[in-house]
PDB file of C-alpha atoms and ligand atoms in Angstrom:
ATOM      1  CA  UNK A  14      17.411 -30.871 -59.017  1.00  0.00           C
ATOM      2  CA  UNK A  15      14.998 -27.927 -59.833  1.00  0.00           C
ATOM      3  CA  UNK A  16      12.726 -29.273 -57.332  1.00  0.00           C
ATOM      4  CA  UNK A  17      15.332 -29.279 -54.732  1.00  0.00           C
ATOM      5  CA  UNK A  18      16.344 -25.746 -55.503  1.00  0.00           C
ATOM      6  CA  UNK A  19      12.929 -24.675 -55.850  1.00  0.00           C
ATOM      7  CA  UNK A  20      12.709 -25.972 -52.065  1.00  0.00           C
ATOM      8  CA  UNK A  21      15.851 -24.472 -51.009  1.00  0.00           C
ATOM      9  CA  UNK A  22      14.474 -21.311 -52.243  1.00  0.00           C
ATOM     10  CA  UNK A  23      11.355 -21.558 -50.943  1.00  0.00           C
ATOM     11  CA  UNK A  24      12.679 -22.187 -47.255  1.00  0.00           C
ATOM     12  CA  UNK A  25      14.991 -19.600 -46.867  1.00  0.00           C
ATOM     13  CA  UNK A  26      12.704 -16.501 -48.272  1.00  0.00           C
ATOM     14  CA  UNK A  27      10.376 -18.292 -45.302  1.00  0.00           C
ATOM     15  CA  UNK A  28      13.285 -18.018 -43.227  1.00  0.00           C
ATOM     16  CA  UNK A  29      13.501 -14.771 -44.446  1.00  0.00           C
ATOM     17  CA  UNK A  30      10.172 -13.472 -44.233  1.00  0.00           C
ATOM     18  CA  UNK A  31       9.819 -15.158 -40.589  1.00  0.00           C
ATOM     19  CA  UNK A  32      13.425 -13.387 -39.567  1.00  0.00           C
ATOM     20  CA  UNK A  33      11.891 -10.007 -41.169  1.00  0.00           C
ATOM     21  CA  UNK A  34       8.379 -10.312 -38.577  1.00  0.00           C
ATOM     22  CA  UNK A  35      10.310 -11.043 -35.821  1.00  0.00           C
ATOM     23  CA  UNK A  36      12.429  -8.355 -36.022  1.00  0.00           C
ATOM     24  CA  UNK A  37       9.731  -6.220 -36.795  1.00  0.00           C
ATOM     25  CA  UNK A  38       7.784  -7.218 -33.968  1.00  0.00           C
ATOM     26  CA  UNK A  39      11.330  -6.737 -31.634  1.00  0.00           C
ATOM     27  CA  UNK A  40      11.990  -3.018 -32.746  1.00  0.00           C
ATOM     28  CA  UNK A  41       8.108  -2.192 -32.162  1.00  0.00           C
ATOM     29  CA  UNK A  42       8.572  -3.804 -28.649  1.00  0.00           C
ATOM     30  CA  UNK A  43      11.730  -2.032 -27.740  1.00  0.00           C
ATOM     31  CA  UNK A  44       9.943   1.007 -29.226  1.00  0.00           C
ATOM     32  CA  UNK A  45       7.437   0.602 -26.581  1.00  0.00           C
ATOM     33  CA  UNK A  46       9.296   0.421 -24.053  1.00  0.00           C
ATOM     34  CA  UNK A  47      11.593   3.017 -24.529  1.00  0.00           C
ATOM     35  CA  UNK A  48       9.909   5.652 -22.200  1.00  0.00           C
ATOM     36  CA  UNK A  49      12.904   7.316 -20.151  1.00  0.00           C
ATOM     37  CA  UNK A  50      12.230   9.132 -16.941  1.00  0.00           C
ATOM     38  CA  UNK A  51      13.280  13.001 -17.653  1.00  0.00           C
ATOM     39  CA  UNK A  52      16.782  13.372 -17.263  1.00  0.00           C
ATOM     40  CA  UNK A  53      16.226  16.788 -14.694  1.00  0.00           C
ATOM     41  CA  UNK A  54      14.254  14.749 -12.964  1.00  0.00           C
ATOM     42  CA  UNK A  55      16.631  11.519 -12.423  1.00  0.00           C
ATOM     43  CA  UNK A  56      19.381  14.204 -11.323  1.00  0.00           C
ATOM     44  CA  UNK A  57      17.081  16.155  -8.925  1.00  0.00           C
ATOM     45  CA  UNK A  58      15.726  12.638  -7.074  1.00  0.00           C
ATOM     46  CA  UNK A  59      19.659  11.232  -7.260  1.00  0.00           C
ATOM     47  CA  UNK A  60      20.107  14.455  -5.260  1.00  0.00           C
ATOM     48  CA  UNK A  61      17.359  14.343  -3.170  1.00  0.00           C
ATOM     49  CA  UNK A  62      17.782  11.101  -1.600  1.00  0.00           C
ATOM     50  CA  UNK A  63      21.837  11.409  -1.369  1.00  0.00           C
ATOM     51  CA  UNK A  64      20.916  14.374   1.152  1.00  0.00           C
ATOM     52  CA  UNK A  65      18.728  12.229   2.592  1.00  0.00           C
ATOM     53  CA  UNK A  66      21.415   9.566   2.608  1.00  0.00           C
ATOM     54  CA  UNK A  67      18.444   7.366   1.449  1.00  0.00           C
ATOM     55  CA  UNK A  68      18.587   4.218  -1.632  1.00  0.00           C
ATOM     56  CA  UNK A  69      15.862   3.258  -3.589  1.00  0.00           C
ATOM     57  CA  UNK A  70      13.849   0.068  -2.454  1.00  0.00           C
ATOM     58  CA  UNK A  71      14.400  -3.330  -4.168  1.00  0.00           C
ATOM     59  CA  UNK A  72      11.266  -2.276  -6.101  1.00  0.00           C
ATOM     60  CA  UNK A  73      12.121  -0.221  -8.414  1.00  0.00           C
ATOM     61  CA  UNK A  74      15.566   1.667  -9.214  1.00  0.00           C
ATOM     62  CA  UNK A  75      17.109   4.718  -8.331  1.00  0.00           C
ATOM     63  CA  UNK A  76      20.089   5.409 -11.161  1.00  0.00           C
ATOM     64  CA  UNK A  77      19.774   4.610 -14.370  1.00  0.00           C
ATOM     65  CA  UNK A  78      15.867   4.834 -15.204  1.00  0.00           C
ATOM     66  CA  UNK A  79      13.970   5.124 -11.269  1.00  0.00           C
ATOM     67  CA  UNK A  80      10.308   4.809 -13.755  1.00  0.00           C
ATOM     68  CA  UNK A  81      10.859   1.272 -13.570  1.00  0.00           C
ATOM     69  CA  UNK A  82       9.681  -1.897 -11.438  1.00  0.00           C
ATOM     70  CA  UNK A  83       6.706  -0.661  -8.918  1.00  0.00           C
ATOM     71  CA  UNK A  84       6.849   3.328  -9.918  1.00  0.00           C
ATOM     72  CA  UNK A  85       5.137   1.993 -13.236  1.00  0.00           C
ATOM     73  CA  UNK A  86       1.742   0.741 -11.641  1.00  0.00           C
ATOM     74  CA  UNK A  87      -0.761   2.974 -11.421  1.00  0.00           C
ATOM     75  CA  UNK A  88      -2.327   0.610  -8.686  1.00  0.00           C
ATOM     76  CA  UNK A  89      -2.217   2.052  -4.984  1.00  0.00           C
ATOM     77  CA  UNK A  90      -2.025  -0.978  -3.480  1.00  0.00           C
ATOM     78  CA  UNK A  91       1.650  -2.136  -5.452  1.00  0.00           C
ATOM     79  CA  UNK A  92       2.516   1.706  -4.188  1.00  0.00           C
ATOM     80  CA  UNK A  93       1.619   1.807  -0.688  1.00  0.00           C
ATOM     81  CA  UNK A  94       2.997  -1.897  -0.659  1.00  0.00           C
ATOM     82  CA  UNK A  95       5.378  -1.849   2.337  1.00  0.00           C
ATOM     83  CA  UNK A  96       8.153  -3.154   0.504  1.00  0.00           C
ATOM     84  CA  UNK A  97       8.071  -0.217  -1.531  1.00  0.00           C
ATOM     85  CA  UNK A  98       9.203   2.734   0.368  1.00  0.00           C
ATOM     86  CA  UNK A  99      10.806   4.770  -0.069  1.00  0.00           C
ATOM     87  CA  UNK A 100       8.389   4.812  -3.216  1.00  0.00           C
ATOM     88  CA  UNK A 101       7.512   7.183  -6.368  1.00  0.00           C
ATOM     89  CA  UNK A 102       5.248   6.543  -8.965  1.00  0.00           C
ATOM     90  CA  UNK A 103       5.809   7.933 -12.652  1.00  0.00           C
ATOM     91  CA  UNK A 104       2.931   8.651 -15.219  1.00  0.00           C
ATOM     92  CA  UNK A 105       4.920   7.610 -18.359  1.00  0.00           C
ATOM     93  CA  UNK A 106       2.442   9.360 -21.249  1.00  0.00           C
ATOM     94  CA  UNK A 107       4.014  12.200 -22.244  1.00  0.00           C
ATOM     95  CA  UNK A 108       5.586  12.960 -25.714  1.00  0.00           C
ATOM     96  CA  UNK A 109       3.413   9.958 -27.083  1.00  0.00           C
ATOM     97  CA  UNK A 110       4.429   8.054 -24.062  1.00  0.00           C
ATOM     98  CA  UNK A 111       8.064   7.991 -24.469  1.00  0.00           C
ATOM     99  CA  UNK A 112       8.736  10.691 -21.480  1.00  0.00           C
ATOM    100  CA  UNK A 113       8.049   9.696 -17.873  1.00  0.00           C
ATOM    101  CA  UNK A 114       7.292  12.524 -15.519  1.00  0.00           C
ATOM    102  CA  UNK A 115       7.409  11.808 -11.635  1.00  0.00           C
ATOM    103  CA  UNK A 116       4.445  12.205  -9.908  1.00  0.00           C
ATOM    104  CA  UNK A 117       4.555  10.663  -6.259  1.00  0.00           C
ATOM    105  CA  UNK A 118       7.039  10.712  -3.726  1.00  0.00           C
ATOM    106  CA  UNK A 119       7.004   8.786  -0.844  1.00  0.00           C
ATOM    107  CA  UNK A 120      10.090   8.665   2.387  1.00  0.00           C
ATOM    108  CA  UNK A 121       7.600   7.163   5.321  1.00  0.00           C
ATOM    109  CA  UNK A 122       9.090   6.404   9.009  1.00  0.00           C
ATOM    110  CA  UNK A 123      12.219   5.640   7.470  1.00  0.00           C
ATOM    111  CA  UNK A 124      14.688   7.813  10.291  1.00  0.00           C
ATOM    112  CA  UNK A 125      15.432  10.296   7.740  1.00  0.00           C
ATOM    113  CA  UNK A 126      17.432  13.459   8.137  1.00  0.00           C
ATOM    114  CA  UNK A 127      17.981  16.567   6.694  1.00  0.00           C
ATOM    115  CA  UNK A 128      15.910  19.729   5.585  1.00  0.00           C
ATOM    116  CA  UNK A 129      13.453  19.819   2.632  1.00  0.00           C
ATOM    117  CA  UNK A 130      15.942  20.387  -0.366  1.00  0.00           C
ATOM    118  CA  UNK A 131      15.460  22.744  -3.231  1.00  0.00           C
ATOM    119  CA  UNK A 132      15.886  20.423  -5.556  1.00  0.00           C
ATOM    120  CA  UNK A 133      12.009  19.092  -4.955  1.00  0.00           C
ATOM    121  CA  UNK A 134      11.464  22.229  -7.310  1.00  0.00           C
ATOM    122  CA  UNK A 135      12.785  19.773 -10.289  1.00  0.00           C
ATOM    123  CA  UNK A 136      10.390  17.226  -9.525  1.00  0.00           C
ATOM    124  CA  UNK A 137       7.078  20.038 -10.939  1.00  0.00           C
ATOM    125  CA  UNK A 138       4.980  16.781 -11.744  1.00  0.00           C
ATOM    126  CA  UNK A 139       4.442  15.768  -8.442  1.00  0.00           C
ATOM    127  CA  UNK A 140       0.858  15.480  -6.937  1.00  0.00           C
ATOM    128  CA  UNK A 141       2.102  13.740  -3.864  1.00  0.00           C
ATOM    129  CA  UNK A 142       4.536  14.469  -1.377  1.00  0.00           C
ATOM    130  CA  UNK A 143       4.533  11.874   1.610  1.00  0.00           C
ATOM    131  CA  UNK A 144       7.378  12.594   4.349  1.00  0.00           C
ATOM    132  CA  UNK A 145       5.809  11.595   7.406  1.00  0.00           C
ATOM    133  CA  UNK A 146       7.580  10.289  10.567  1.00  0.00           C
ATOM    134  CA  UNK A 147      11.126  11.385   9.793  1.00  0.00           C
ATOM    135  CA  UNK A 148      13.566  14.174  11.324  1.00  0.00           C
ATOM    136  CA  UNK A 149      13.010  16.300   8.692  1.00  0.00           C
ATOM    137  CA  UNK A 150      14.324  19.744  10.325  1.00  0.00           C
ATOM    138  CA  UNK A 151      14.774  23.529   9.246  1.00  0.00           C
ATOM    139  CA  UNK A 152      12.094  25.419   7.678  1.00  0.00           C
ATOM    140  CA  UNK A 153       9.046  24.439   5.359  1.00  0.00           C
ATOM    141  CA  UNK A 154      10.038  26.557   2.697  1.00  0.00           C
ATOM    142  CA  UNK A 155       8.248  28.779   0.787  1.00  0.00           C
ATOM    143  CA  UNK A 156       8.856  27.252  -2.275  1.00  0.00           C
ATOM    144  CA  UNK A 157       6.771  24.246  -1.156  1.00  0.00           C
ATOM    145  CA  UNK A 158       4.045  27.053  -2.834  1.00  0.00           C
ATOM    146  CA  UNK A 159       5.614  26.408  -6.125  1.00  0.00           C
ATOM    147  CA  UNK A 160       5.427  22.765  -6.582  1.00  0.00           C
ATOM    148  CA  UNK A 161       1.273  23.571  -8.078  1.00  0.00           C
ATOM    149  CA  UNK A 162       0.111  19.887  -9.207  1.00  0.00           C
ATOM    150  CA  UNK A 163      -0.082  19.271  -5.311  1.00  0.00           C
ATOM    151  CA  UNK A 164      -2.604  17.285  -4.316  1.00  0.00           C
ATOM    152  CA  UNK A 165      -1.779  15.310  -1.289  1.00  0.00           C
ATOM    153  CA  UNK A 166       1.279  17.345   1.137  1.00  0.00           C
ATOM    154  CA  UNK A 167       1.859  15.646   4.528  1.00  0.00           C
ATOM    155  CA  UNK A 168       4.797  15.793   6.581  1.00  0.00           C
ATOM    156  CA  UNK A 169       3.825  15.093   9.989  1.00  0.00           C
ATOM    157  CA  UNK A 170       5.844  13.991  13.001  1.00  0.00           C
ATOM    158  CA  UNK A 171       8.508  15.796  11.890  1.00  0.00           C
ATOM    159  CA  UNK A 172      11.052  18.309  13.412  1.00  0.00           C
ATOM    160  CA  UNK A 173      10.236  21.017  11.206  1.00  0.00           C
ATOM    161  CA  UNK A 174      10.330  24.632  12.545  1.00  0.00           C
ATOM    162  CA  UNK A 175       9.555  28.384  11.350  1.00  0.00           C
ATOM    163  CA  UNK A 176       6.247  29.537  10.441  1.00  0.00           C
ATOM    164  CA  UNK A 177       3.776  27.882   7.957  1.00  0.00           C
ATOM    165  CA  UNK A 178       4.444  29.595   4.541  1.00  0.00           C
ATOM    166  CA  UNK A 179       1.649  32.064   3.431  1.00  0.00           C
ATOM    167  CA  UNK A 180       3.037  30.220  -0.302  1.00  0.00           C
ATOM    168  CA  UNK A 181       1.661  27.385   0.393  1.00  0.00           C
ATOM    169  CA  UNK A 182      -2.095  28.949   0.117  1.00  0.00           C
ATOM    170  CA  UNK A 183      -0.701  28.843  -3.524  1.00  0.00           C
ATOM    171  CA  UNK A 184      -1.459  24.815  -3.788  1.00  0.00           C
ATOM    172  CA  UNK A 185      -4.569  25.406  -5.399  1.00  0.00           C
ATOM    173  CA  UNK A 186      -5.092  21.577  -6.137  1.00  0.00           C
ATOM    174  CA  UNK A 187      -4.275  20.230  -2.335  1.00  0.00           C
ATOM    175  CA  UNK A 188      -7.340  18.192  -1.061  1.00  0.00           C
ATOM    176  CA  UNK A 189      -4.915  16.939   1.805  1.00  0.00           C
ATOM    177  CA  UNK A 190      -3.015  18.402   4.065  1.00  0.00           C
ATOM    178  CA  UNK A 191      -1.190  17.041   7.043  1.00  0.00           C
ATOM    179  CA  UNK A 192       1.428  19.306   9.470  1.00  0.00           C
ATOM    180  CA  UNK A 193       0.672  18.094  12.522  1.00  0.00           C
ATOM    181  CA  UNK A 194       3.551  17.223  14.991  1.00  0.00           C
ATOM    182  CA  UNK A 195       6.432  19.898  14.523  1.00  0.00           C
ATOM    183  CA  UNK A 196       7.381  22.510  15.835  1.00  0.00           C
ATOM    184  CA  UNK A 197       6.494  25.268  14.062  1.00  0.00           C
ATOM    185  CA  UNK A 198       5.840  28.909  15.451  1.00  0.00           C
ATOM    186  CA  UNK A 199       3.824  31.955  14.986  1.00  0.00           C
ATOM    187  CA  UNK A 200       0.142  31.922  13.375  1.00  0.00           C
ATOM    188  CA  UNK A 201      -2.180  30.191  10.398  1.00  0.00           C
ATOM    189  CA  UNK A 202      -1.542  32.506   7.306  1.00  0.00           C
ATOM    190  CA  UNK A 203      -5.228  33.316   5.958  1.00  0.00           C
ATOM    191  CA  UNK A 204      -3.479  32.814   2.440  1.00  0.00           C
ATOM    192  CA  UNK A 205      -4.814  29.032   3.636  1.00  0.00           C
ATOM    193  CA  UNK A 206      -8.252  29.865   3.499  1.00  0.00           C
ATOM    194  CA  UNK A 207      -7.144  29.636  -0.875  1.00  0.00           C
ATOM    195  CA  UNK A 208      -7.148  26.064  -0.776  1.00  0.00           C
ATOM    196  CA  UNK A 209     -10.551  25.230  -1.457  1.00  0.00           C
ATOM    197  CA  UNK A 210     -10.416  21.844  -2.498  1.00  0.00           C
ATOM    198  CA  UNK A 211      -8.975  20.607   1.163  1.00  0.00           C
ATOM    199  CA  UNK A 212     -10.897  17.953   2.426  1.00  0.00           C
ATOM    200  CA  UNK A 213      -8.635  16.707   5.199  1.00  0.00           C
ATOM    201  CA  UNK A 214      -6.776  19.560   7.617  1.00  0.00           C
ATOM    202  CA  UNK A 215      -4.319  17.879  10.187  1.00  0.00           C
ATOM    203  CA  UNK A 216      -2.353  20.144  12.399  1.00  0.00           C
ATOM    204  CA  UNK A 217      -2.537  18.213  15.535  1.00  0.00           C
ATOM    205  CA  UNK A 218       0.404  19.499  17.958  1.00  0.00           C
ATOM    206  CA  UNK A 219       1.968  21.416  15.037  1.00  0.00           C
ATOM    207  CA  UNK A 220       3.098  24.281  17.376  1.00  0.00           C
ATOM    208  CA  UNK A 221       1.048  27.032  16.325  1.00  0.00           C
ATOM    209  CA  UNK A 222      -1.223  29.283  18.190  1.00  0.00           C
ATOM    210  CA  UNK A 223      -3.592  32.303  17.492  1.00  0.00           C
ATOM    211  CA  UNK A 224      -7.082  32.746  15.925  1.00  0.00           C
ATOM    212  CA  UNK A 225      -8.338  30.806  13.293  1.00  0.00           C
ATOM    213  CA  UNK A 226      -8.400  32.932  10.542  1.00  0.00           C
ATOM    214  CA  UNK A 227     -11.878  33.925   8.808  1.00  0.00           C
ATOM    215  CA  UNK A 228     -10.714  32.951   5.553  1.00  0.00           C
ATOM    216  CA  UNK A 229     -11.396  29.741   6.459  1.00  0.00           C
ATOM    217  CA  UNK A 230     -15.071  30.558   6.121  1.00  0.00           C
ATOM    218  CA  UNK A 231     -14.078  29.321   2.458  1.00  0.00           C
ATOM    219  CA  UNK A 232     -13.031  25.977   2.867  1.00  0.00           C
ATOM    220  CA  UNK A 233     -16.186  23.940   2.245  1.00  0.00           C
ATOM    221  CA  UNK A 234     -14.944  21.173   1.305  1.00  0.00           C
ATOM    222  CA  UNK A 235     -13.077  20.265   4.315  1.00  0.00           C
ATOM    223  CA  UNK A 236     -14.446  16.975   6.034  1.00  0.00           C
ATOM    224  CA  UNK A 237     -11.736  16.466   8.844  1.00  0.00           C
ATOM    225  CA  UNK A 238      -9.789  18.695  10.646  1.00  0.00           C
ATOM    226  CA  UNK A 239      -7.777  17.797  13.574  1.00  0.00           C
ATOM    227  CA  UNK A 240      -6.578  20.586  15.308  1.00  0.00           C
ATOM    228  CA  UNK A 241      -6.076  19.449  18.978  1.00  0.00           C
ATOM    229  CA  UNK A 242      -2.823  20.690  21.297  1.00  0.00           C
ATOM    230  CA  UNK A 243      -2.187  24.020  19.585  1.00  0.00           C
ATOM    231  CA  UNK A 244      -2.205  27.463  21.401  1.00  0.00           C
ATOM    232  CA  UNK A 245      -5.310  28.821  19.035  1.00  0.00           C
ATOM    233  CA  UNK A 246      -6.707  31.212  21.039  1.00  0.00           C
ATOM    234  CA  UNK A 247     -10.881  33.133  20.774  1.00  0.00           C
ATOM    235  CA  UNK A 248     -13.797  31.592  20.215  1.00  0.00           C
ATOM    236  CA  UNK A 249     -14.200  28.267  17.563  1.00  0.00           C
ATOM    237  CA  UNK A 250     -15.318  30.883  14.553  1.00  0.00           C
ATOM    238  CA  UNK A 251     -19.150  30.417  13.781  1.00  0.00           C
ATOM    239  CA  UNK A 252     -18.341  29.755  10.142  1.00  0.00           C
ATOM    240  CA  UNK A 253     -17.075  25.828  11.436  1.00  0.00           C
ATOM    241  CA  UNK A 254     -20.912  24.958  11.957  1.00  0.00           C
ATOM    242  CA  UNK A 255     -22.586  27.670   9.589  1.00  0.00           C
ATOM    243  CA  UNK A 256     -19.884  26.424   6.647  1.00  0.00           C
ATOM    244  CA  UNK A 257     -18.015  23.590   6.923  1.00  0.00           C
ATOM    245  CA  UNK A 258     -20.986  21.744   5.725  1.00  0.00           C
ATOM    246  CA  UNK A 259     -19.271  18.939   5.062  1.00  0.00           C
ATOM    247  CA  UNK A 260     -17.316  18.171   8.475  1.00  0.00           C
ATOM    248  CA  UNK A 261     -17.317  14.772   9.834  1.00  0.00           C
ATOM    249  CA  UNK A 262     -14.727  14.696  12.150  1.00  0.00           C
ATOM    250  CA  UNK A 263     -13.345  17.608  13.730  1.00  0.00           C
TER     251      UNK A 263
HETATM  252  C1  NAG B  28      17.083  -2.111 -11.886  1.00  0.00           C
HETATM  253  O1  NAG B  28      18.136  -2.021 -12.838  1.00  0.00           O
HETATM  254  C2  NAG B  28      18.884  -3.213 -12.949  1.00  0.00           C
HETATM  255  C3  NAG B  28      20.054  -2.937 -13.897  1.00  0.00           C
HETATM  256  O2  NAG B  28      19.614  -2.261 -15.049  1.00  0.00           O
HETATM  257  C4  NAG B  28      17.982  -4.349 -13.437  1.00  0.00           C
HETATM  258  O3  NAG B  28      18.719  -5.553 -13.495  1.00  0.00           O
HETATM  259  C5  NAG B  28      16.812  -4.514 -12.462  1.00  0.00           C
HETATM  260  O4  NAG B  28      15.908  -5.477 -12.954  1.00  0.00           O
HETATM  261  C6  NAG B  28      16.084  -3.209 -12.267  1.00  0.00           C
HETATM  262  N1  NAG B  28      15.067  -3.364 -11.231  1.00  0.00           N
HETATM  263  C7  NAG B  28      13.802  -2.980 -11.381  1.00  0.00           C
HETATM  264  C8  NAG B  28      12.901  -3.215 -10.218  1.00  0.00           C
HETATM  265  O5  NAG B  28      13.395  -2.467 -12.411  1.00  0.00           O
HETATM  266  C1  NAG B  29       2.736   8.525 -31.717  1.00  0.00           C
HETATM  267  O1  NAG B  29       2.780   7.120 -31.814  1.00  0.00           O
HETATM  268  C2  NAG B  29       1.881   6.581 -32.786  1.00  0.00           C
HETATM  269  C3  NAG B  29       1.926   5.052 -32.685  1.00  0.00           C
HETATM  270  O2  NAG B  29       3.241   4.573 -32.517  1.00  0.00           O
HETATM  271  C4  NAG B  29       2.294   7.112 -34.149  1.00  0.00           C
HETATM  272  O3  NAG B  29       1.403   6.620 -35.122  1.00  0.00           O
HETATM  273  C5  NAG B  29       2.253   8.628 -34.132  1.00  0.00           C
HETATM  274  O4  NAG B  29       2.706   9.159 -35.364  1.00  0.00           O
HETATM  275  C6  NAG B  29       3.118   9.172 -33.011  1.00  0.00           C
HETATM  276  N1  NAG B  29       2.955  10.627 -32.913  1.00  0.00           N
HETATM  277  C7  NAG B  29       3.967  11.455 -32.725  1.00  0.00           C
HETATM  278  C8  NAG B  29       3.614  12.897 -32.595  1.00  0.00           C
HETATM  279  O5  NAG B  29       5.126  11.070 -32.645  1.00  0.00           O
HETATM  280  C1  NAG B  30      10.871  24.408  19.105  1.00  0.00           C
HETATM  281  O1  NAG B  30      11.171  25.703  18.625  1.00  0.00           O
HETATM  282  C2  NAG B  30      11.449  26.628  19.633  1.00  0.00           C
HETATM  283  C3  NAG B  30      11.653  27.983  18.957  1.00  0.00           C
HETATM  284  O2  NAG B  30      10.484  28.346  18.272  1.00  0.00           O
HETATM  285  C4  NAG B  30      12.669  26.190  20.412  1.00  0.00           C
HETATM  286  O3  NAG B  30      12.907  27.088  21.469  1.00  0.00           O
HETATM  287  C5  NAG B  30      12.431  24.792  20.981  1.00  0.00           C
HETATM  288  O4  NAG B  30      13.602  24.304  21.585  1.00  0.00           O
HETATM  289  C6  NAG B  30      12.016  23.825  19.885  1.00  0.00           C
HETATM  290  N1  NAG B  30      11.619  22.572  20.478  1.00  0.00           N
HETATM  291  C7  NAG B  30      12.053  21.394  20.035  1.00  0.00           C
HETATM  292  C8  NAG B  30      11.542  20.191  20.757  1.00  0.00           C
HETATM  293  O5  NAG B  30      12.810  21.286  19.088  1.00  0.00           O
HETATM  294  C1  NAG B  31     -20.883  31.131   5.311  1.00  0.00           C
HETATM  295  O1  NAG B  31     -22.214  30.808   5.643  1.00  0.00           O
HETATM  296  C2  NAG B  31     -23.030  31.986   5.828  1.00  0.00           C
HETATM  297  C3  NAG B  31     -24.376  31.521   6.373  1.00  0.00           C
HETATM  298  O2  NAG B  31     -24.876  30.464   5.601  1.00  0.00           O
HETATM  299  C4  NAG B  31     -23.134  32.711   4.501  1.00  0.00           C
HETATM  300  O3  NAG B  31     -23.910  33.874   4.650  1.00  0.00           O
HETATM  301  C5  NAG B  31     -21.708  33.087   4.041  1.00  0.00           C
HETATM  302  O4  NAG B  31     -21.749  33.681   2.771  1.00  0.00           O
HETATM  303  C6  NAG B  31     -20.815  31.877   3.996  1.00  0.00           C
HETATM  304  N1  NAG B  31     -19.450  32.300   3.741  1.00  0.00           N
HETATM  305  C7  NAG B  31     -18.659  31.704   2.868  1.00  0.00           C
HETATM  306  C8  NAG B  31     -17.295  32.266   2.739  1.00  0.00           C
HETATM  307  O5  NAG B  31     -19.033  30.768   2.184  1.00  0.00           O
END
């Protein structure tokens, strides 16, 4: 009798003690996976891509919590995976990694529409900004300037129009920087000549014309720039061989 109870006893505080680690071990799981994408953030990319009358791909999701699926891996090759656009990627370590911040966006050759929207202003984590081969129209704006993690801004083959923003000389971070195939008018702003990290200028057929400015002199880093079918007009400056140590391709 005593023994029976002693091993009834025995049992369930096992049961007990086994139900306690489990659950343990459950909240501290849940717990780490309870980053949430900022809430600004979810609301400016819902509004983004309903301009753009655009869904999220299979690979991650749009409503709800878009730091999921594919925006979680820091890998490039699970982001530039074709199934995967359009794509973003999230860096999730903020507030001891319970806040996700987005950090890439990518809509590439997918027959978009529509102007660049104000609302990219929400999205201030973002280092890379991929819009190529779209109908992107209107203006670049000059708030483009404002979006300062920047490293990466290409929006090629697009039907963008206007002049180039002086702002965007305000991208102190960009080390890549694609315009090429638009339509835009008027001049380089020497406000360009800023962005000393560039290492890769595109502006093939971009639709600008006019002398290269001599604030250029400064960019030292860059190691391609394509610059074919504009209307640039006097002499290539002397700082492209006395500077631009670095050029490979030009
Ligand atoms: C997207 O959300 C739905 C519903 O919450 C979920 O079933 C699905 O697994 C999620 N997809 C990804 C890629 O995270
Ligand atoms: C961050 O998380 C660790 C581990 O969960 C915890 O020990 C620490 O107190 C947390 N810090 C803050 C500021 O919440
Ligand atoms: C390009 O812009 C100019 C005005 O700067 C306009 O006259 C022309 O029609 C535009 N071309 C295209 C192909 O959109
Ligand atoms: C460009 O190179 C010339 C000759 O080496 C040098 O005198 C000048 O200071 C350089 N300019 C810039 C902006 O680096």
């Amino acid at each position: 009798m005593t023994l029976r109870l002693m091993k009834l006893l025995l049992s369930s505080s096992t049961c007990l003690l086994f139900f306690l680690v489990v659950s343990f071990w459950c909240s501290q799981s849940i717990n780490a996976q309870k980053a949430a994408t900022d809430p600004s953030e979810v609301r400016a990319l819902n509004s983004i891509f309903q301009q753009w009358d655009t869904q999220a791909a299979d690979t991650w999701n749009i409503s709800g919590e878009p730091c999921s699926g594919f925006a979680l891996s820091q890998s490039d090759s699970v982001f530039e995976d074709p199934s995967n656009n359009p794509a973003i990627r999230c860096d999730c370590s903020f507030r001891n990694n319970t806040l996700c911040h987005i950090t890439s966006l990518r809509v590439y050759a997918l027959d978009k529409r529509g102007v660049i929207p104000e609302e990219l202003l929400d999205l201030p984590y973002l280092t890379f900004l991929k819009l190529d081969r779209n109908f992107f129209s209107g203006r670049l704006p000059a708030f483009v300037g404002k979006l300062s993690r920047l490293g990466l801004l290409s929006i090629s083959h697009n039907d963008l129009s206007g002049p180039i923003p002086k702002e965007l000389g305000n991208l102190k971070e960009l080390y890549y920087l694609n315009f090429g195939v638009n339509n835009f008018s008027g001049t380089l702003p020497p406000e360009l000549g800023n962005l000393v990290k560039l290492g890769e200028l595109n502006m093939n057929s971009c639709g600008l014309g006019g002398k290269i400015p001599s604030t250029f002199a400064n960019l030292v880093e860059l190691r391609t720039v394509w610059a074919s079918d504009n209307a640039f007009t006097s002499k290539i400056p002397d700082f492209v061989g006395n500077n631009w140590t670095k050029l490979t391709s030009l």
